[in-house]
XYZ file of C-alpha atoms in Angstrom:
482
model
C 25.104 -34.240 -10.255
C 28.410 -35.717 -11.457
C 29.756 -38.573 -9.348
C 33.374 -38.662 -8.186
C 34.866 -41.629 -6.348
C 36.522 -41.136 -2.973
C 39.877 -42.022 -4.590
C 39.413 -39.273 -7.176
C 38.418 -36.740 -4.528
C 41.479 -37.643 -2.479
C 43.900 -37.607 -5.405
C 42.716 -34.226 -6.675
C 42.721 -32.608 -3.212
C 38.954 -32.071 -3.147
C 38.590 -34.401 -0.164
C 41.281 -32.419 1.677
C 39.076 -29.324 1.466
C 35.937 -31.241 2.445
C 37.773 -32.666 5.471
C 38.844 -29.126 6.378
C 35.194 -28.087 6.733
C 33.525 -28.362 10.142
C 29.735 -28.494 9.663
C 27.711 -27.903 12.812
C 24.862 -30.368 12.370
C 24.013 -33.652 10.689
C 22.229 -31.881 7.819
C 25.366 -29.918 6.916
C 27.605 -32.943 7.457
C 25.548 -34.889 4.924
C 25.902 -32.176 2.271
C 29.651 -31.922 2.833
C 30.053 -35.689 2.563
C 28.063 -35.822 -0.691
C 29.530 -32.671 -2.268
C 29.979 -33.180 -6.017
C 29.950 -31.166 -9.257
C 26.542 -30.056 -10.497
C 25.441 -31.165 -13.933
C 25.468 -28.784 -16.883
C 21.673 -28.642 -16.715
C 21.840 -27.206 -13.180
C 23.481 -23.946 -14.286
C 20.819 -21.643 -12.798
C 20.859 -23.404 -9.407
C 24.665 -23.232 -9.399
C 24.652 -19.514 -10.251
C 22.232 -18.908 -7.389
C 24.434 -20.858 -4.969
C 27.521 -18.865 -6.010
C 25.543 -15.632 -5.583
C 24.582 -16.640 -2.034
C 28.165 -17.582 -1.268
C 29.428 -14.246 -2.614
C 26.997 -12.316 -0.397
C 28.067 -14.314 2.626
C 31.812 -13.971 1.960
C 31.590 -10.234 1.251
C 29.836 -9.480 4.519
C 31.181 -12.263 6.730
C 33.569 -10.194 8.829
C 31.130 -7.286 9.222
C 28.325 -9.662 10.232
C 30.581 -12.008 12.200
C 28.365 -11.782 15.291
C 25.325 -12.774 13.240
C 27.010 -15.825 11.705
C 28.547 -16.913 15.025
C 25.057 -16.793 16.565
C 23.730 -18.753 13.602
C 26.338 -21.483 14.094
C 25.538 -21.763 17.800
C 21.916 -22.487 16.905
C 22.869 -24.921 14.131
C 24.942 -26.907 16.618
C 21.743 -27.659 18.556
C 19.825 -29.012 15.567
C 18.861 -32.667 16.067
C 18.237 -35.231 13.339
C 14.454 -35.511 13.025
C 13.938 -36.813 9.489
C 13.410 -40.349 10.776
C 10.677 -39.095 13.101
C 9.095 -37.143 10.243
C 8.949 -40.286 8.135
C 7.481 -42.348 10.996
C 5.003 -39.595 11.877
C 3.412 -39.929 8.452
C 2.561 -43.569 9.209
C 2.457 -44.312 12.967
C 1.947 -42.575 16.315
C 5.094 -40.839 17.541
C 6.649 -41.614 20.927
C 7.364 -39.070 23.645
C 11.058 -39.139 22.677
C 10.272 -38.421 19.033
C 7.864 -35.638 19.997
C 10.564 -34.214 22.287
C 13.139 -34.219 19.439
C 10.667 -32.545 17.084
C 9.919 -29.882 19.668
C 13.632 -29.312 20.225
C 14.190 -28.875 16.474
C 11.258 -26.461 16.203
C 12.523 -24.416 19.155
C 15.926 -24.033 17.483
C 14.209 -23.226 14.197
C 12.291 -20.429 15.939
C 15.635 -19.035 17.139
C 16.915 -19.097 13.549
C 13.888 -17.155 12.375
C 14.488 -14.597 15.108
C 18.094 -14.247 13.938
C 16.943 -13.509 10.400
C 14.865 -10.633 11.757
C 17.954 -8.912 13.172
C 19.138 -5.680 11.573
C 22.491 -7.215 10.638
C 20.877 -10.309 9.108
C 22.024 -11.280 5.603
C 19.274 -11.911 3.064
C 20.224 -14.982 1.027
C 18.284 -15.441 -2.250
C 16.735 -18.856 -2.694
C 16.792 -19.701 1.025
C 13.061 -19.788 1.770
C 12.219 -20.949 5.321
C 8.760 -22.251 6.142
C 6.850 -20.917 9.154
C 6.247 -23.765 11.630
C 5.045 -21.853 14.700
C 1.751 -23.763 14.545
C 3.598 -27.080 14.798
C 5.581 -25.837 17.784
C 2.368 -24.704 19.504
C 1.007 -28.253 19.142
C 4.004 -29.519 21.114
C 3.991 -26.587 23.532
C 0.344 -25.687 24.279
C 1.407 -23.590 27.294
C 3.738 -21.584 24.968
C 6.448 -21.546 27.602
C 9.107 -22.479 25.005
C 10.967 -24.774 27.390
C 13.145 -27.526 25.872
C 11.520 -30.593 27.495
C 8.389 -32.380 26.314
C 5.574 -33.616 28.565
C 1.907 -34.375 27.981
C 0.632 -31.501 30.088
C -2.886 -31.416 31.540
C -3.924 -28.779 28.999
C -4.014 -31.433 26.257
C -7.256 -33.033 27.574
C -9.746 -32.621 30.430
C -9.929 -36.372 31.108
C -6.118 -36.473 31.395
C -6.279 -33.689 33.949
C -9.007 -35.523 35.923
C -7.286 -38.923 35.996
C -4.026 -37.348 37.142
C -5.882 -35.458 39.883
C -7.510 -38.727 41.038
C -4.143 -40.477 40.985
C -2.546 -37.751 43.114
C -5.497 -37.931 45.557
C -5.024 -41.701 45.936
C -1.287 -41.231 46.526
C -2.016 -38.773 49.373
C -4.520 -41.156 50.973
C -2.064 -44.056 50.597
C 0.620 -42.206 52.513
C -1.819 -41.652 55.374
C -3.312 -45.169 55.453
C -1.796 -47.786 57.821
C -4.260 -50.659 57.505
C -2.837 -53.215 55.022
C -6.161 -54.302 53.542
C -7.190 -50.710 52.745
C -3.702 -49.954 51.389
C -3.947 -52.869 48.970
C -7.345 -51.678 47.795
C -5.987 -48.134 47.283
C -2.989 -49.477 45.366
C -5.286 -51.383 43.004
C -7.326 -48.228 42.477
C -4.135 -46.283 41.728
C -2.962 -48.910 39.249
C -6.321 -48.562 37.515
C -5.832 -44.789 37.248
C -2.271 -45.314 35.925
C -3.653 -47.593 33.199
C -6.304 -45.004 32.336
C -3.626 -42.299 32.210
C -1.502 -44.334 29.785
C -4.535 -45.082 27.616
C -5.471 -41.394 27.491
C -1.810 -40.420 26.894
C -1.557 -42.782 23.922
C -4.764 -41.326 22.504
C -3.339 -37.811 22.910
C -0.046 -38.834 21.224
C -2.138 -40.062 18.318
C -4.068 -36.787 18.203
C -0.840 -34.746 18.329
C 0.734 -36.888 15.604
C -2.374 -36.499 13.435
C -2.372 -32.732 14.006
C 1.345 -32.572 13.112
C 0.992 -34.418 9.795
C 0.075 -31.319 7.749
C 3.291 -29.742 9.090
C 5.689 -32.610 8.359
C 6.515 -31.529 4.819
C 7.280 -27.990 6.004
C 9.524 -29.282 8.768
C 11.337 -31.531 6.269
C 11.846 -28.501 4.023
C 13.334 -26.592 6.961
C 15.701 -29.512 7.650
C 16.947 -28.994 4.097
C 17.308 -25.236 4.690
C 19.321 -25.894 7.859
C 21.696 -28.130 5.879
C 22.095 -25.535 3.116
C 22.850 -22.781 5.639
C 25.403 -24.909 7.462
C 27.082 -25.971 4.203
C 27.110 -22.398 2.916
C 28.766 -21.063 6.065
C 31.467 -23.732 5.797
C 32.040 -22.866 2.126
C 32.429 -19.187 3.050
C 34.910 -19.955 5.819
C 36.877 -22.151 3.411
C 36.907 -19.380 0.787
C 38.203 -16.871 3.330
C 40.762 -19.304 4.755
C 42.359 -19.976 1.350
C 41.612 -16.645 -0.362
C 39.159 -17.952 -2.933
C 37.261 -15.977 -5.570
C 33.866 -16.437 -7.192
C 34.175 -18.080 -10.628
C 32.426 -16.693 -13.706
C 30.455 -19.424 -15.462
C 31.035 -19.471 -19.220
C 29.762 -21.518 -22.139
C 33.054 -22.925 -23.403
C 35.987 -20.779 -22.246
C 38.254 -22.050 -19.464
C 40.604 -19.468 -17.998
C 42.296 -19.770 -14.606
C 44.952 -17.238 -13.631
C 47.447 -17.835 -10.828
C 45.719 -20.939 -9.515
C 46.701 -22.534 -6.250
C 46.122 -25.980 -4.770
C 45.493 -25.715 -0.993
C 46.519 -29.286 -0.135
C 49.808 -29.138 -2.063
C 50.412 -25.576 -0.865
C 50.109 -26.701 2.755
C 52.386 -29.688 2.209
C 55.042 -27.441 0.672
C 54.768 -24.832 3.427
C 55.469 -27.529 5.999
C 58.790 -28.069 4.184
C 59.392 -24.288 4.048
C 58.715 -24.201 0.294
C 56.330 -22.089 -1.745
C 53.713 -23.185 -4.254
C 54.192 -21.698 -7.725
C 50.863 -20.299 -9.001
C 49.671 -21.819 -12.290
C 47.827 -20.126 -15.147
C 45.910 -22.087 -17.761
C 43.546 -21.195 -20.596
C 41.805 -23.176 -23.333
C 38.607 -23.719 -25.278
C 37.223 -27.070 -26.470
C 39.988 -29.258 -27.841
C 43.057 -31.036 -26.507
C 45.774 -29.504 -24.338
C 49.050 -31.210 -23.495
C 51.297 -30.413 -20.527
C 54.892 -31.536 -20.950
C 57.989 -31.355 -18.815
C 60.514 -33.389 -16.824
C 59.255 -36.104 -14.484
C 60.015 -34.036 -11.384
C 58.843 -30.837 -13.043
C 55.279 -30.620 -11.734
C 53.100 -31.779 -14.649
C 50.827 -33.762 -12.325
C 50.598 -30.829 -9.916
C 49.528 -28.542 -12.766
C 46.990 -31.089 -13.987
C 45.496 -31.616 -10.518
C 45.398 -27.880 -9.854
C 43.373 -27.244 -13.018
C 41.032 -30.182 -12.362
C 40.514 -29.273 -8.693
C 39.577 -25.671 -9.427
C 37.187 -26.676 -12.219
C 35.493 -29.166 -9.891
C 35.287 -26.561 -7.115
C 33.562 -24.107 -9.444
C 31.106 -26.720 -10.694
C 30.406 -27.808 -7.084
C 29.407 -24.303 -5.976
C 32.653 -23.403 -4.191
C 34.966 -20.455 -4.659
C 38.134 -21.285 -6.598
C 41.723 -20.509 -5.654
C 42.934 -18.174 -8.377
C 43.114 -14.461 -9.176
C 40.727 -14.870 -12.133
C 38.428 -17.756 -12.953
C 36.232 -18.316 -15.997
C 34.887 -21.853 -16.028
C 32.423 -23.694 -18.300
C 30.098 -26.393 -17.017
C 30.583 -29.971 -18.123
C 28.125 -32.811 -18.581
C 30.777 -35.327 -17.617
C 34.135 -35.200 -15.823
C 36.483 -38.170 -16.278
C 39.973 -38.703 -14.896
C 42.326 -41.346 -16.194
C 45.433 -42.228 -14.204
C 47.087 -45.375 -12.985
C 46.198 -44.586 -9.351
C 42.447 -44.274 -10.077
C 41.975 -47.852 -11.251
C 41.160 -50.674 -8.857
C 43.322 -53.782 -8.810
C 40.387 -55.847 -7.542
C 39.458 -56.864 -11.095
C 42.826 -58.541 -11.549
C 43.930 -56.234 -14.364
C 47.403 -54.799 -14.714
C 47.739 -51.076 -14.104
C 47.893 -50.587 -17.877
C 44.772 -52.695 -18.404
C 42.957 -50.628 -15.790
C 44.021 -47.415 -17.531
C 42.674 -48.627 -20.869
C 39.326 -49.474 -19.272
C 39.224 -45.960 -17.816
C 40.123 -44.559 -21.235
C 37.219 -46.410 -22.859
C 34.861 -45.208 -20.102
C 36.037 -41.633 -20.723
C 35.454 -41.988 -24.492
C 31.976 -43.400 -23.858
C 31.202 -40.568 -21.419
C 32.212 -37.795 -23.842
C 29.566 -39.056 -26.250
C 26.931 -38.047 -23.683
C 27.713 -34.332 -23.859
C 30.385 -31.694 -23.241
C 33.057 -33.402 -21.132
C 36.238 -32.619 -19.239
C 38.782 -35.420 -19.657
C 41.949 -35.379 -17.562
C 44.810 -37.800 -18.308
C 47.810 -38.073 -16.006
C 50.720 -39.827 -17.727
C 48.490 -42.082 -19.802
C 50.088 -45.370 -20.942
C 53.164 -45.048 -18.771
C 52.610 -48.691 -17.796
C 53.692 -50.035 -21.203
C 56.800 -49.751 -23.380
C 57.702 -46.192 -24.477
C 57.171 -46.655 -28.232
C 53.681 -48.094 -27.875
C 52.847 -45.710 -25.030
C 53.793 -42.671 -27.104
C 51.748 -43.961 -30.059
C 48.700 -44.461 -27.836
C 48.921 -40.950 -26.329
C 49.412 -39.299 -29.722
C 46.398 -41.148 -31.080
C 44.263 -40.172 -28.063
C 45.148 -36.505 -28.631
C 44.288 -36.709 -32.332
C 40.998 -38.467 -31.575
C 39.832 -36.123 -28.805
C 40.729 -32.836 -30.479
C 37.968 -33.571 -33.003
C 35.362 -34.072 -30.271
C 33.411 -31.542 -28.234
C 35.499 -31.959 -25.116
C 38.217 -30.301 -23.110
C 40.947 -32.907 -22.819
C 44.024 -32.132 -20.744
C 46.918 -34.590 -20.841
C 50.124 -34.537 -18.817
C 52.789 -36.603 -20.541
C 56.552 -37.052 -20.729
C 56.363 -38.630 -24.199
C 57.921 -36.719 -27.108
C 56.014 -35.550 -30.194
C 52.605 -35.517 -28.507
C 52.115 -31.763 -28.146
C 52.439 -31.185 -31.893
C 49.089 -32.955 -32.344
C 47.313 -30.879 -29.662
C 45.430 -27.589 -29.874
C 47.255 -26.227 -26.821
C 50.724 -26.971 -25.472
C 51.827 -26.041 -21.973
C 55.350 -26.625 -20.753
C 56.554 -26.799 -17.158
C 59.172 -24.040 -16.839
C 61.560 -26.323 -14.938
C 65.190 -25.186 -15.153
C 64.966 -23.347 -18.469
C 65.594 -19.890 -16.969
C 68.108 -20.901 -14.323
C 71.725 -19.744 -14.196
C 73.200 -23.227 -14.569
C 76.673 -22.129 -13.469
C 75.337 -20.752 -10.191
C 73.241 -23.881 -9.707
C 76.262 -26.146 -10.281
C 78.293 -24.182 -7.735
C 75.591 -24.540 -5.090
C 75.234 -28.267 -5.736
C 78.996 -28.829 -5.493
C 79.094 -26.998 -2.159
C 76.150 -29.070 -0.879
C 76.803 -32.508 0.590
C 75.454 -35.675 -1.050
C 71.709 -35.977 -1.214
C 71.257 -32.291 -0.357
C 71.950 -31.535 -4.019
C 68.370 -32.596 -4.735
C 67.120 -29.928 -2.330
C 69.195 -27.320 -4.200
C 67.690 -28.365 -7.544
C 64.206 -28.319 -6.017
C 64.820 -24.760 -4.822
C 65.661 -23.601 -8.354
C 63.000 -25.643 -10.149
C 60.172 -23.494 -11.495
C 56.986 -25.560 -11.252
C 54.876 -23.000 -13.078
C 53.700 -23.647 -16.637
C 53.728 -21.446 -19.720
C 51.966 -21.794 -23.039
C 54.127 -22.802 -25.985
C 53.243 -21.262 -29.349
C 54.521 -23.072 -32.387
C 57.203 -25.725 -32.185
C 59.615 -25.656 -29.291
C 62.137 -28.310 -28.389
C 61.249 -30.121 -25.196
C 63.609 -29.063 -22.365
C 65.950 -31.836 -21.282
C 65.682 -31.195 -17.549
C 66.014 -34.885 -16.707
C 69.424 -35.057 -18.448
C 70.501 -31.779 -16.830
C 69.577 -33.173 -13.432
C 71.592 -36.365 -14.055
C 74.656 -34.275 -14.738
C 74.096 -31.859 -11.890
C 73.865 -34.715 -9.412
C 77.212 -36.110 -10.554
C 76.114 -39.178 -12.480
C 79.077 -41.276 -13.708
C 80.741 -39.283 -16.599
C 81.013 -42.313 -18.922
C 77.298 -43.025 -18.391
C 76.489 -39.340 -18.989
C 78.346 -39.458 -22.316
C 76.295 -42.460 -23.363
C 73.048 -40.693 -22.343
C 73.972 -37.567 -24.268
C-alpha cells in the first residue's frame, strides 16, 4: 500500500471522490477512509478487485433490486470486532452476545441474498458459514433480534427460574409481614443462584463461540469489501468511469476528466476540457501560460493514475496504466510550514524525498511548478537539472512548469493549447464590447485548457503577453514588455 497524506488526497481531488461515497456500515466506512494505491507487488489482488468491480458495474442496473436489498442489510451491520477480540480472552456480556447475534442474523440474510437467482457471483469474495455460531446464540432457532439466556441453555437455570416465579406468586398472596420477609430472602437467594448460573452459561457460550471467532472476523472483512465495492460501482456509474488496463510501463489516458474540477466548472456554467496524455518511463514536461491549466492537467493525470492503482474505475475513454512502487508529489502546497522552512525549502525537502523514493523501485513523480518560490534564473536551472537527472532513471516524472527551455531536455513535451487557435480579432472585439473585469470571463471562454503533445522544437506560446494586451494594459508598458 502506498501512503498519501490527507493534503495530497484533497489537492488531487481523490478526497472529493471518497467524500462522495456513502458506505452503509462501519466496515465499509473504514475502507473508504483508508483507501490508497496498492503497491506494485499487489498486481494480482488489484486485477481481481477491478474484475469484481467490472462485473458489478456491468450488471448494476439489471440487478438493481439485488444490490438495493444488499445495502439495506449492510446498513444493519453492527461493529463487533471489539467483542470478537474480547471473546478470545474473557467472558462476553449479554450486550456483546446480543450484538454478535444481531451481526450473525444480518449475515444470514446476506447469505440468503446470494442464493437468489439474480445474485452476482463476485470472484474472491468467499463468505464463511457461521450458522453454528448463530445457533449457539439462538438455541430455539426463532431468529428473533433480541438476546436472552433462555431456559433451554441449562436445566438448573430453568429450575431456579421456576422456583423464583413460584416464590413471587406466594409473595403476592402473603399478608403476614414476617412470612413475607422470609419469602423475600428466599427469592433473593434464587436471584443470586440465577445470576451465578447465568454467568456460568455466558462462559460456556463464549467458550463454544471461540472456534467461530476467526470466521466471524473474516465475514466482517467481507462485509466491508462488499460495501466498499458497491460504493465504487456507484461512483463509476455517477461519473462515467471505465476499467483501466494494467500495463508494465505504458501510461495512456485518453480524454481524461477530473470530477471535482468538472463539478466546480459546471457550477459556473463552464465545461471541463478532456485531457489526453501518453508516455513511457522518462520525463514529461507540461508547459503553458499561468492561467492555461497546467496544474489541472497535472492533477488530472495523477488522480486517474491513483484511482487505477487504488482499484477504482478511471474517468477517461481509454486507460492503460502501469503500477508504481512509489508515488511522490512535489508542490509548494504539499509542504508543511510547521518545520519553519520557507515554501522553497519545503519544496527542496520534498524533492529529495522523491529522489530517495525513486531509488526503491519504479516511481511516479509529479512536480507542480517546482522552484517557483525562488528567483527565475535559479528556478529554471533547478527544473532543467531535475528533468535531466530523472530522465535517466526508471521513473515516470511529470513536471508542470512556466520556465523556458525546460521541455527541450525532456522525453515528452505537452503544451496547453491556450489561445493558439483562437481568432484574435474576434476575441478582441468581444473584450472591447464587454465591461471592465468581464473581459477576463471572455478570455476564459475562449481559452482551450486541453493539452497536445509537441514533437520537435516549438516556440512557447506567449499567452500571458497576449492576455496583457487584450485586457488593455497601459500601451507604454506593453511596448516595454514586448
